[in-house]
Coordinates of C-alpha atoms in Angstrom, one line a residue:
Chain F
X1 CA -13.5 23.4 197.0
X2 CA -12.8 26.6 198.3
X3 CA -9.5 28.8 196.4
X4 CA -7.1 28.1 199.1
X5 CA -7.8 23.9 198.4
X6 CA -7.5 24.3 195.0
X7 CA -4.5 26.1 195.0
X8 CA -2.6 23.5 197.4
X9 CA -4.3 20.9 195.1
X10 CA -2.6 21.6 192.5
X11 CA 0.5 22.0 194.2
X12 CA 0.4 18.7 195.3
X13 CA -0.5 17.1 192.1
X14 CA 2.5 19.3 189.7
X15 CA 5.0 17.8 192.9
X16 CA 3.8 14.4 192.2
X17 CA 4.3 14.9 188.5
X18 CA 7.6 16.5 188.8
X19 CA 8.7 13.3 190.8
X20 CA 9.4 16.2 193.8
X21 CA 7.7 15.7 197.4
X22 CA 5.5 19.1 199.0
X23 CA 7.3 19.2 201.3
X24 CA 5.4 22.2 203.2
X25 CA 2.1 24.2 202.2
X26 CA 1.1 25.9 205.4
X27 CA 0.4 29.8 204.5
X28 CA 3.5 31.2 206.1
X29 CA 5.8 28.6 204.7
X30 CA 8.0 30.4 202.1
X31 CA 7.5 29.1 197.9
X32 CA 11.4 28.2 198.3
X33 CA 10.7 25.7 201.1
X34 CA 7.5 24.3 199.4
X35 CA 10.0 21.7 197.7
X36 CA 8.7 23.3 194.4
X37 CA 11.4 24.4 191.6
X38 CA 10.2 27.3 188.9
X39 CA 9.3 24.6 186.4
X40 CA 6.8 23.5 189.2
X41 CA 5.5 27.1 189.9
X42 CA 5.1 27.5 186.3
X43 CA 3.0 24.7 185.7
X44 CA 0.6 25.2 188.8
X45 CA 0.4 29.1 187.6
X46 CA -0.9 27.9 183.6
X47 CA -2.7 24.9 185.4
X48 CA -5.0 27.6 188.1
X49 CA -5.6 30.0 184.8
X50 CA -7.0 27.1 183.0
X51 CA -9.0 26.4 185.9
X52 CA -10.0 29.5 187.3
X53 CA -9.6 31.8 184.8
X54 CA -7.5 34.2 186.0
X55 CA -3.3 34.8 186.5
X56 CA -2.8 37.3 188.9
X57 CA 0.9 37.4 187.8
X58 CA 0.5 38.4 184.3
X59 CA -2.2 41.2 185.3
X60 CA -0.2 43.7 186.4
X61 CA 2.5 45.6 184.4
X62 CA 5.0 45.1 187.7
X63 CA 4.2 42.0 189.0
X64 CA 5.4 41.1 192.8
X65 CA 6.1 37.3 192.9
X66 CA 4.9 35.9 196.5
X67 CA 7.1 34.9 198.6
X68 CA 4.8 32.8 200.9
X69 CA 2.2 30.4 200.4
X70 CA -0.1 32.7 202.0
X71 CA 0.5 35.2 200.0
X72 CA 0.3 33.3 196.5
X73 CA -3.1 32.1 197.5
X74 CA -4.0 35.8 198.0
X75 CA -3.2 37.2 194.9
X76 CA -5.8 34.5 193.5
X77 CA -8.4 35.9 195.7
X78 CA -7.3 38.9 195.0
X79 CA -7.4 38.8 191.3
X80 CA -10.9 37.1 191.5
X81 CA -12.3 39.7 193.8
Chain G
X1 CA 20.0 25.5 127.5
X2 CA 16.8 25.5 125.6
X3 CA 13.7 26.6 127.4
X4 CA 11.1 24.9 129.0
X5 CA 8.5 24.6 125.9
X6 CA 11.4 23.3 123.9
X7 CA 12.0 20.4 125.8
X8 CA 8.8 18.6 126.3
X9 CA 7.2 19.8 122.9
X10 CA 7.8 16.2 121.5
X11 CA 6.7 14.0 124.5
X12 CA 3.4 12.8 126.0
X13 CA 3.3 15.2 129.0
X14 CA 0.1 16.3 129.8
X15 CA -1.8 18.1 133.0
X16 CA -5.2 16.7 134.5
X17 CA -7.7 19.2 136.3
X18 CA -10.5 18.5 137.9
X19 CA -12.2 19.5 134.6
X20 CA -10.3 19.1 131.6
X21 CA -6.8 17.0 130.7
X22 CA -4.9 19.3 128.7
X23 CA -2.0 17.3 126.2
X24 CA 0.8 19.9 126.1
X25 CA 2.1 19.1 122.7
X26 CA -0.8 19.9 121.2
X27 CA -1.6 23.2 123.6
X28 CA 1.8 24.1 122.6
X29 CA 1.2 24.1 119.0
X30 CA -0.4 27.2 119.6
X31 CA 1.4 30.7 120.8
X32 CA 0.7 33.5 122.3
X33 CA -0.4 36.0 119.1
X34 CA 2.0 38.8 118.1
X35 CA 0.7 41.5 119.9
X36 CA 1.1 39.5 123.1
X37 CA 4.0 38.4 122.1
X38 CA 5.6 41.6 121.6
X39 CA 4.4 42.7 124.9
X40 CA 5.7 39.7 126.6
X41 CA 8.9 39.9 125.4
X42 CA 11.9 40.2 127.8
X43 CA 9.1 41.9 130.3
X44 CA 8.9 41.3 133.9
X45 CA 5.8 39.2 134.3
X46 CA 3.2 38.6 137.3
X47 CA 1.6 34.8 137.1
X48 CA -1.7 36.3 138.6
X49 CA -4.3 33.3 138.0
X50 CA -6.7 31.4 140.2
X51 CA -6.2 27.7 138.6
X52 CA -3.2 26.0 138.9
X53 CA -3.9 24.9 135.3
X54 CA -3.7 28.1 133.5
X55 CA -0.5 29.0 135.6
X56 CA 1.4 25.8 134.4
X57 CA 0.0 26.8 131.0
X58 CA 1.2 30.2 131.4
X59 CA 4.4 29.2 132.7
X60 CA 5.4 26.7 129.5
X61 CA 4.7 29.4 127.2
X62 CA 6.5 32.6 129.4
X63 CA 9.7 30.8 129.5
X64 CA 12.2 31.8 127.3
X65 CA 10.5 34.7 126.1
X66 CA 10.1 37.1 129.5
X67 CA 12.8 38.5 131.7
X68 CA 11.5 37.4 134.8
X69 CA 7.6 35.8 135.8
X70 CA 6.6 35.8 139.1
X71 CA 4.5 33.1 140.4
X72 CA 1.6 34.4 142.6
X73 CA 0.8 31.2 144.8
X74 CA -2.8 30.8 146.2
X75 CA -3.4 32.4 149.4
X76 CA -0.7 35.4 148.8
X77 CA -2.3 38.4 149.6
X78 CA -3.2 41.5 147.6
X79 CA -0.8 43.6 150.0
X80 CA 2.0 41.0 149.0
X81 CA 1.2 40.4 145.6
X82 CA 1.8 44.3 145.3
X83 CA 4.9 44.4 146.8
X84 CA 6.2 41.6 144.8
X85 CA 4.8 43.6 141.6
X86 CA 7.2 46.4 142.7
X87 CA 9.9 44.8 143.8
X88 CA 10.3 42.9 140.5
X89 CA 9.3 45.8 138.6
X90 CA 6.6 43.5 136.8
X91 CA 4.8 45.5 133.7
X92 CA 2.6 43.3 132.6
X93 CA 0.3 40.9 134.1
X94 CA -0.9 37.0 133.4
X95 CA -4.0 36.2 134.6
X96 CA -7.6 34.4 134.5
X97 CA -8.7 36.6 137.3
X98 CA -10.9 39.9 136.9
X99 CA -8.5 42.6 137.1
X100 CA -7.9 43.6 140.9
X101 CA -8.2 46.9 141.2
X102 CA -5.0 47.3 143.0
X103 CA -3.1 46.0 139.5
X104 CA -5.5 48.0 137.3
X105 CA -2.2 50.2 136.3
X106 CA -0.7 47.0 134.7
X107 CA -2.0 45.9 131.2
X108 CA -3.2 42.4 132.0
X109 CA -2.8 39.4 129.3
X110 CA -5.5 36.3 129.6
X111 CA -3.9 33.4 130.3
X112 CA -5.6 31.4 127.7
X113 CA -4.7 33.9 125.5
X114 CA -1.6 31.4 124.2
X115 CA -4.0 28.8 123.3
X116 CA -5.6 30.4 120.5
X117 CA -2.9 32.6 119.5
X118 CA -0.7 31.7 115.7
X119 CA 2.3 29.4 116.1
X120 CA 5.2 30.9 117.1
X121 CA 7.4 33.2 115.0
X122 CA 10.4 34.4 117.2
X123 CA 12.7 32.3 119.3
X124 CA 12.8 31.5 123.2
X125 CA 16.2 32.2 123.7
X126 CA 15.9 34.1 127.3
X127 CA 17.3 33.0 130.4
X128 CA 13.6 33.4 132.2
X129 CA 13.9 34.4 136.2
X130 CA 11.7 32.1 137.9
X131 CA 10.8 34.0 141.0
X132 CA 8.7 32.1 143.7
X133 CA 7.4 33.3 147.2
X134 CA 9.5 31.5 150.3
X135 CA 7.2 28.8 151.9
X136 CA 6.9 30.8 155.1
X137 CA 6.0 33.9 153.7
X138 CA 3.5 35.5 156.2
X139 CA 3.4 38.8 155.9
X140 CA 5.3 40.7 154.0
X141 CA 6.4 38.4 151.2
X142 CA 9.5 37.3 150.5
X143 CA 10.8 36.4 146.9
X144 CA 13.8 34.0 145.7
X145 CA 15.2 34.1 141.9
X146 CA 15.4 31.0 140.1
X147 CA 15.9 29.9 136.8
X148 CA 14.7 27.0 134.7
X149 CA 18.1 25.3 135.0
X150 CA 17.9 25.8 139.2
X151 CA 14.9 24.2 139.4
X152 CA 15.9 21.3 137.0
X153 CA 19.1 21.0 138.6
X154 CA 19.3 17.8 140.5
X155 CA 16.9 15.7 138.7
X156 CA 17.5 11.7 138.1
X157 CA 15.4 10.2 135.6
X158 CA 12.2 9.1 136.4
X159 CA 9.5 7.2 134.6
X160 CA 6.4 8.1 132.9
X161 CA 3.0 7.4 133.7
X162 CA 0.7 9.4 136.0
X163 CA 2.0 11.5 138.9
X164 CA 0.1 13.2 142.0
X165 CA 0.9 16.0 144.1
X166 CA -0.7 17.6 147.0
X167 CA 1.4 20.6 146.5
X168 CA 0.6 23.7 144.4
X169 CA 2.5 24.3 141.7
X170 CA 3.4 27.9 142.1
X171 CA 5.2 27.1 145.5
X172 CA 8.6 25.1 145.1
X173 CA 7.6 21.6 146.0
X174 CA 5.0 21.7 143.4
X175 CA 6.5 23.2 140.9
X176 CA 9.6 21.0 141.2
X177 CA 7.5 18.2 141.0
X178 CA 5.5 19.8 137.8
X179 CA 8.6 20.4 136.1
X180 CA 9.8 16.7 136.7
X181 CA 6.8 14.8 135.5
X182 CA 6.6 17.1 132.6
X183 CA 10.4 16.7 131.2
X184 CA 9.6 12.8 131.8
X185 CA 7.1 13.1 129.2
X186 CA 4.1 11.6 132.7
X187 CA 1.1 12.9 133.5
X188 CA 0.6 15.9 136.3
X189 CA -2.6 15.6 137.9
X190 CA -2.3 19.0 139.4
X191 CA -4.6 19.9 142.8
X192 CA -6.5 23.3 142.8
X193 CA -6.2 25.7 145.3
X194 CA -9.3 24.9 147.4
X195 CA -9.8 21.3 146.3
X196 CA -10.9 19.0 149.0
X197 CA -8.3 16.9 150.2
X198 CA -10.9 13.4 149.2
X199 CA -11.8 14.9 145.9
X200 CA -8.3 15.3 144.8
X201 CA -7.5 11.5 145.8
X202 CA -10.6 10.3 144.0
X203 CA -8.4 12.1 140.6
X204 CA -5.4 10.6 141.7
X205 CA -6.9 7.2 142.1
X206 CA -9.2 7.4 138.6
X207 CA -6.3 9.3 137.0
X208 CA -4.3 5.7 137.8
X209 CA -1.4 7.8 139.6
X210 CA 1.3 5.9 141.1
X211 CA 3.6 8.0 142.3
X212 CA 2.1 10.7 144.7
X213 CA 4.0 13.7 146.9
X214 CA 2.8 16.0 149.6
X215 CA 3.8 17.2 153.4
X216 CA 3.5 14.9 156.4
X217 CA 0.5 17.1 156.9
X218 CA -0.6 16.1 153.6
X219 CA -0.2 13.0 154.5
X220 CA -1.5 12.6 157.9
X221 CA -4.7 14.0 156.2
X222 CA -5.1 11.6 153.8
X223 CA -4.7 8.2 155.8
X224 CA -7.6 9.2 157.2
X225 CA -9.6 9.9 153.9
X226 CA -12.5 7.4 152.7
X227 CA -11.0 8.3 149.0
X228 CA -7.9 6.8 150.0
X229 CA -9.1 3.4 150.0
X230 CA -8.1 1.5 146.4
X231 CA -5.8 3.5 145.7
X232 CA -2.3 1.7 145.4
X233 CA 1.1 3.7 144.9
X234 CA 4.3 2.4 143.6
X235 CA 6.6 5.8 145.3
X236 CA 5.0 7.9 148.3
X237 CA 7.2 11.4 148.8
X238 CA 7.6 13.5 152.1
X239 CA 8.8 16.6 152.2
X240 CA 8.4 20.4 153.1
X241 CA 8.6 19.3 157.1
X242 CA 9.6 16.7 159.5
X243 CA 8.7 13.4 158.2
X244 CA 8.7 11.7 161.8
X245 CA 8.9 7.6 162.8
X246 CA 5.0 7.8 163.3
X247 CA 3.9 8.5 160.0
X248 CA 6.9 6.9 158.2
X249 CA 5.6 4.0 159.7
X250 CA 1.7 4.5 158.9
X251 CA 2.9 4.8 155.5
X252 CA 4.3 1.7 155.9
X253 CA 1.8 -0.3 156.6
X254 CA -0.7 1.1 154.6
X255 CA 1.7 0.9 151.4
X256 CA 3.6 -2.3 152.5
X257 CA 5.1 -2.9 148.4
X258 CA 5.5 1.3 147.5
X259 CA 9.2 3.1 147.7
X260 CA 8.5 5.7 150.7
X261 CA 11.1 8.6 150.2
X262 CA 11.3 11.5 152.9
X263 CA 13.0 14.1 151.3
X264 CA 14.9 17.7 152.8
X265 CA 14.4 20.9 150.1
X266 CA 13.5 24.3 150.7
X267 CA 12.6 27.0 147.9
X268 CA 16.0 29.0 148.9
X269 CA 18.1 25.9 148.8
X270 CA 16.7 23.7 146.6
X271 CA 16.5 19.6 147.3
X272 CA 19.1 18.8 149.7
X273 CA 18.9 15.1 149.8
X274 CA 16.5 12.1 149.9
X275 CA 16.3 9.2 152.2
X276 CA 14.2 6.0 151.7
X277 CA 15.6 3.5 154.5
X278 CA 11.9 4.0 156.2
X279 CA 13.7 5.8 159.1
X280 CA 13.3 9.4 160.2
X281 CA 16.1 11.6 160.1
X282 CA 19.0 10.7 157.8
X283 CA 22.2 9.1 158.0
X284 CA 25.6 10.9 157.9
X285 CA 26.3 9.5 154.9
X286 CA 24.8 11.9 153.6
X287 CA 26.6 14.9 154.6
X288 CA 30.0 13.0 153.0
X289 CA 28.3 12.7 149.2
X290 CA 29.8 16.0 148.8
X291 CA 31.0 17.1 145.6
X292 CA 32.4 20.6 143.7
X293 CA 29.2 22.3 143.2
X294 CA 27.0 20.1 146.2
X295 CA 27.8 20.0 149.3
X296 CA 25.5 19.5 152.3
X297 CA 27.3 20.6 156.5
X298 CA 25.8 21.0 159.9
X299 CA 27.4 24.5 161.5
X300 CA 26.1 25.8 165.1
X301 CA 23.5 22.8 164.9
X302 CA 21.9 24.2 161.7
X303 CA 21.8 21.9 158.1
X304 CA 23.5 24.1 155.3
X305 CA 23.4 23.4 151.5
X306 CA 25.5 24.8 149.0
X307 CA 23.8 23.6 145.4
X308 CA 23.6 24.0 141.5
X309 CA 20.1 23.5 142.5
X310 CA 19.6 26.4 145.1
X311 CA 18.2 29.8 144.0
X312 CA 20.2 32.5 142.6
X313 CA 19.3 35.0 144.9
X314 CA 16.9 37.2 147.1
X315 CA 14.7 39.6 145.5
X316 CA 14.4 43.0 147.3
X317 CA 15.7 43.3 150.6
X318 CA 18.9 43.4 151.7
X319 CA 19.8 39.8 153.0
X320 CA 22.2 37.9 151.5
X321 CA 21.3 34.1 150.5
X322 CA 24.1 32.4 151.4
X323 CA 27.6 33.1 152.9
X324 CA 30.4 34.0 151.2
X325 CA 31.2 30.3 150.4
X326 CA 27.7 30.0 149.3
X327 CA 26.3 27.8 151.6
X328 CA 22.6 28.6 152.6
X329 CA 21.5 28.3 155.9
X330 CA 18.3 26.5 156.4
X331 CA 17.4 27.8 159.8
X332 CA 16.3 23.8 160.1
X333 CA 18.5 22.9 163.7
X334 CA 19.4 19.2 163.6
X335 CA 20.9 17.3 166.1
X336 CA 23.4 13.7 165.8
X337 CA 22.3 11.0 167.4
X338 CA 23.3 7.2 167.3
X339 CA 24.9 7.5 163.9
X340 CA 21.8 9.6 162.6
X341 CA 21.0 13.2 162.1
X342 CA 17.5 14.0 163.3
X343 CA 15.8 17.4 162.9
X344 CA 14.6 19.3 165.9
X345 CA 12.7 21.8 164.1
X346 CA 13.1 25.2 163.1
X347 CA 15.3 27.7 164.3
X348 CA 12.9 30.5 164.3
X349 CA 10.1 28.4 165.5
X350 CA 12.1 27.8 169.4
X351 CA 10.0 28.1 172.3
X352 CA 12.5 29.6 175.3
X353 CA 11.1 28.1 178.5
X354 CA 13.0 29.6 181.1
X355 CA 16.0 29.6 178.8
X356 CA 16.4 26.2 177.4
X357 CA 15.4 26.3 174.2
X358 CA 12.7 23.6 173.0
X359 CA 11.0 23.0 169.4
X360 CA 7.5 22.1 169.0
X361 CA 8.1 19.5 166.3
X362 CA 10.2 17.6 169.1
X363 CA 7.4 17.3 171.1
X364 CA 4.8 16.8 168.3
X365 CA 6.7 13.5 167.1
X366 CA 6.2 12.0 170.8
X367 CA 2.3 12.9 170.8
X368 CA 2.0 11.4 166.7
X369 CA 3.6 7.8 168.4
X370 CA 0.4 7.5 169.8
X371 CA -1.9 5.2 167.6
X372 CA -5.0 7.4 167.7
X373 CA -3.2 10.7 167.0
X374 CA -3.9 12.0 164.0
X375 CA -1.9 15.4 164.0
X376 CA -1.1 17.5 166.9
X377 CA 0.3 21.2 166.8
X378 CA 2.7 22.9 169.8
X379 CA 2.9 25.9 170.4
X380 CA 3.8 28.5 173.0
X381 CA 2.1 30.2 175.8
X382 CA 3.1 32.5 178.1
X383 CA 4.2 32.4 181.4
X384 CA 4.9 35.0 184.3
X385 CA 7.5 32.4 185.6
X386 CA 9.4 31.0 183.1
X387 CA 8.7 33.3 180.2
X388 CA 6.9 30.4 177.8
X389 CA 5.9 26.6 177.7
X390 CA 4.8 24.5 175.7
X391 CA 1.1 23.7 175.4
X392 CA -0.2 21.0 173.1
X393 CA -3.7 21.2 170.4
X394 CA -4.4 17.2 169.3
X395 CA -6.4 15.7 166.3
X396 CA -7.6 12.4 166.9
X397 CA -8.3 9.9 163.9
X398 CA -11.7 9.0 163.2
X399 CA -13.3 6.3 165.8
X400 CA -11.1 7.0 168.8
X401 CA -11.7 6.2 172.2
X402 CA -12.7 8.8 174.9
X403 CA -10.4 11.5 175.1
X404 CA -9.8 11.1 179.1
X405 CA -7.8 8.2 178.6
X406 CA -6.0 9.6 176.0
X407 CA -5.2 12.3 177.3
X408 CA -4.0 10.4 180.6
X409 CA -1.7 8.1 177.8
X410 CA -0.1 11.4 175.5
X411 CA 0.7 12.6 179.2
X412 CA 2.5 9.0 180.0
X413 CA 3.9 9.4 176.5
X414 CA 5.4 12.7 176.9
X415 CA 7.1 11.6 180.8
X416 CA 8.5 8.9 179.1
X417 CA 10.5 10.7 176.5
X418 CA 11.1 14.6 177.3
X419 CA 12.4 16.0 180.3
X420 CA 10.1 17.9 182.4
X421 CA 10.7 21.4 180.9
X422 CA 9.7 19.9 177.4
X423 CA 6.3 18.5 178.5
X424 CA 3.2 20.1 177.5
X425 CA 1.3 21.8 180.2
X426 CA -1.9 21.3 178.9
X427 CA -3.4 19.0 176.2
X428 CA -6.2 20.2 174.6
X429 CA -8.1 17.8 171.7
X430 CA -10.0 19.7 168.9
X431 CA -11.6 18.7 166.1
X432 CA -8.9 19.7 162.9
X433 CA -5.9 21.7 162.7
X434 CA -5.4 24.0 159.9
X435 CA -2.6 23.8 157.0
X436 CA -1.3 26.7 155.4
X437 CA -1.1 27.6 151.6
X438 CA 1.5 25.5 151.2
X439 CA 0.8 22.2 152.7
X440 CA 2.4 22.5 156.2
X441 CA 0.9 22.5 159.7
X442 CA -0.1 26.6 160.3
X443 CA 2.2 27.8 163.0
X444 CA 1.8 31.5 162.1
X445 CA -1.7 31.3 163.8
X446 CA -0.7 29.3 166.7

């Protein structure tokens, strides 16, 4: 499964859980339209450590949240790079 | 009010190790000799010894005759057990230890040292301080004052015959318990620090105990024990944490006839209350059995305890130990419910996820409802997002099904009965879960 599928996995599994629908996860569609809240984000950001290793948003002393899908997925690939 | 030695020199109390069954009216009859004695007298004393035995021993013939004793509990550390020194100005030190360097400056006094001493010439007249390290005391330690009529303070009479307790008896549960079975002339069969939790049930059982005490942790530990089996109790006693439904009701069933008590005490505020109705959480009744000196309210969702029971004071430091109408504040958040007061956990324990604030016992009482949970621990991780959640670490009893499906049911569990911001993110099974010094699930290491 390449990053970008597991990512969006696991967006679509935490919306299921959360009893929410995904409502968008193209890479230009923006986190606030995703149908995600913050306890959703949350999740999927402990979720993709546990499963990848890594979280690109506790890394940095300064972190810059993403505001795109695209741009969450590439702070993944950046961070495993 | 006379002191401790006084008062049970004339009945059948005795204490059971794992090696010898000492009757205290007959180690009694000895003292320490005059040298000691001389020494001892109205000093500030350090209770340095490695067997709970020799402590208790220690402790029947100190009181009365010191100023103050301090009771080192297993597992304190040397850097503590200094401080404690200083802070209560200790001069002389108790002990069956080798001298620790670190105390070398203090004359040290064998414990045993009363046992083959002369009978005693002078008088035990002294109010003895009783000062005990605070259950939670991680780090640097904190010290409460008590005094033999404190601890003794909200007893009922109970009845002879042979008593068990998980606890140690230098902490507060213990030595509560200690000084209750001795003044009602039973026998202690006291656990040493280290003792296996199957080995110590094996003395309980052979000792003929029926009357046994320990934390839900305790507990939980010992349904699952092959030394449990036989072994029949007439009065089963919770306290030192949250005694939730689950194991209230595996107590239950594996002691259908016995008297299952859950009771609320902490070493700063002595025993708040009991309840034995089999349910978790207590009634508010309870808060209305108020009287002059006890009186038991729930301020900014907090209990608080004002008791003849509770200690005198803090030693060292500057915090005060209750407010200026003497009501201690357990830090213990409880919340009313259905015309019942449950606990939520403790105050300083809170995991803030994204601002609402959640306690891990909450969350640990919805994982124990599952049958094949033995113990579970929550604790807090972080999170770029929301600051913290709340992750989960699960025991399961012996001869459980594959975790997978388990897993799949504790996360069915948990959607059932928290909202979302209280579910664990992630489940993870291990293999045990460590208790602390004193009994209780270790959260310090979480």
């Amino acid at each position: 499964m390449s990053l970008r599928a597991s990512v969006v996995a696991q967006f679509a599994e935490v919306a299921e859980q959360q009893g929410r629908t995904l409502k968008r996860s193209d890479d230009d569609a923006p986190l606030t339209e995703t149908g995600l809240d913050s306890l959703c984000f949350a999740i999927i950001v402990a979720r993709l450590e546990d499963q990848l290793g890594v979280d690109p948003f506790s890394q940095s002393e300064d972190p810059q949240f993403p505001l795109t899908v695209g741009e969450f997925v590439a702070a993944y690939e950046r961070a495993r790079s | 009010m006379s002191c401790l030695r006084e008062r049970i020199r004339s009945n059948d109390a005795a204490l059971a190790g794992p090696r010898r069954t000492v009757a205290l009216a007959q180690a009694l009859s000895r003292d320490w000799p005059a040298d000691v004695w001389r020494k001892l007298r109205d000093a500030s004393v350090l209770v340095h010894c490695s067997s709970a035995l020799s402590a208790a021993l220690s402790l029947l013939q100190l009181d009365g005759l010191v100023r103050r004793m301090v009771l080192c509990p297993p597992g304190a550390d040397i850097a503590q057990i200094l401080q404690a020194a200083e802070v209560a100005q200790t001069s002389v030190v108790v002990s069956d230890l080798y001298t620790h360097p670190a105390l070398a400056h203090l004359p040290h006094i064998a414990a045993d040292r009363a046992l083959s001493g002369e009978p005693a010439s002078g008088k035990r007249d002294r109010r003895s301080e009783w000062v005990l390290f605070t259950s939670g005391s991680t780090g640097t330690a904190k010290l409460v004052v008590h005094t033999l009529e404190t601890l003794t303070a909200r007893f009922a009479a109970t009845s002879a015959g042979s008593w068990g307790t998980f606890y140690d008896i230098r902490r507060y549960g213990g030595l509560v318990i200690f000084l209750r079975a001795l003044l009602s002339g039973a026998t202690l069969v006291a656990a040493e620090p280290g003792e296996a939790i199957d080995d110590y049930l094996t003395r309980v059982r052979t000792a003929g105990c029926r009357r046994l005490t320990g934390t839900p942790s305790h507990w939980r530990r010992a349904l699952i024990s092959p030394a449990l089996s036989g072994l029949e109790l007439d009065y089963v006693r919770l306290s030192g944490e949250i005694a939730d439904q689950a194991i209230l009701d595996k107590l239950r069933a594996r002691f259908p006839e016995a008297k299952i008590v859950h009771a609320f005490a902490s070493t700063e505020a002595g025993l708040a209350f009991e309840v034995d109705d089999g349910r978790e959480g207590f009634p508010d009744s309870v808060l209305g059995a108020s009287t002059a000196q006890f009186q038991i309210k729930v301020e900014d969702g907090t209990l608080r305890v004002r008791s003849p029971g509770a200690a005198l004071r803090m030693l060292g430091g500057d915090a005060p130990l209750c407010d200026a109408q003497g009501f201690i504040d357990t830090r213990d958040a409880v919340h009313f419910r259905e015309g019942r007061y449950r606990f939520e956990g403790r105050r300083d324990g809170v995991i803030n996820v994204g601002g609402n604030k959640i306690h891990p016992e909450e969350i640990e009482a919805v994982l124990n409802r599952h049958p094949l949970v033995q113990l579970s621990r929550v604790r807090s991780r972080k999170n770029p997002i929301l600051g913290a959640l709340a992750e989960a670490e699960v025991v399961l009893g012996p001869g459980s099904a594959s975790a997978p499906r388990i897993h799949d049911d504790l996360i069915a569990l948990c959607a059932a009965h928290l909202p979302p911001h209280k579910r664990p993110v992630a489940i993870r099974f291990i293999e045990s879960l460590p208790l602390s010094q004193s009994g209780k699930l270790d959260r310090a290491h979480a």
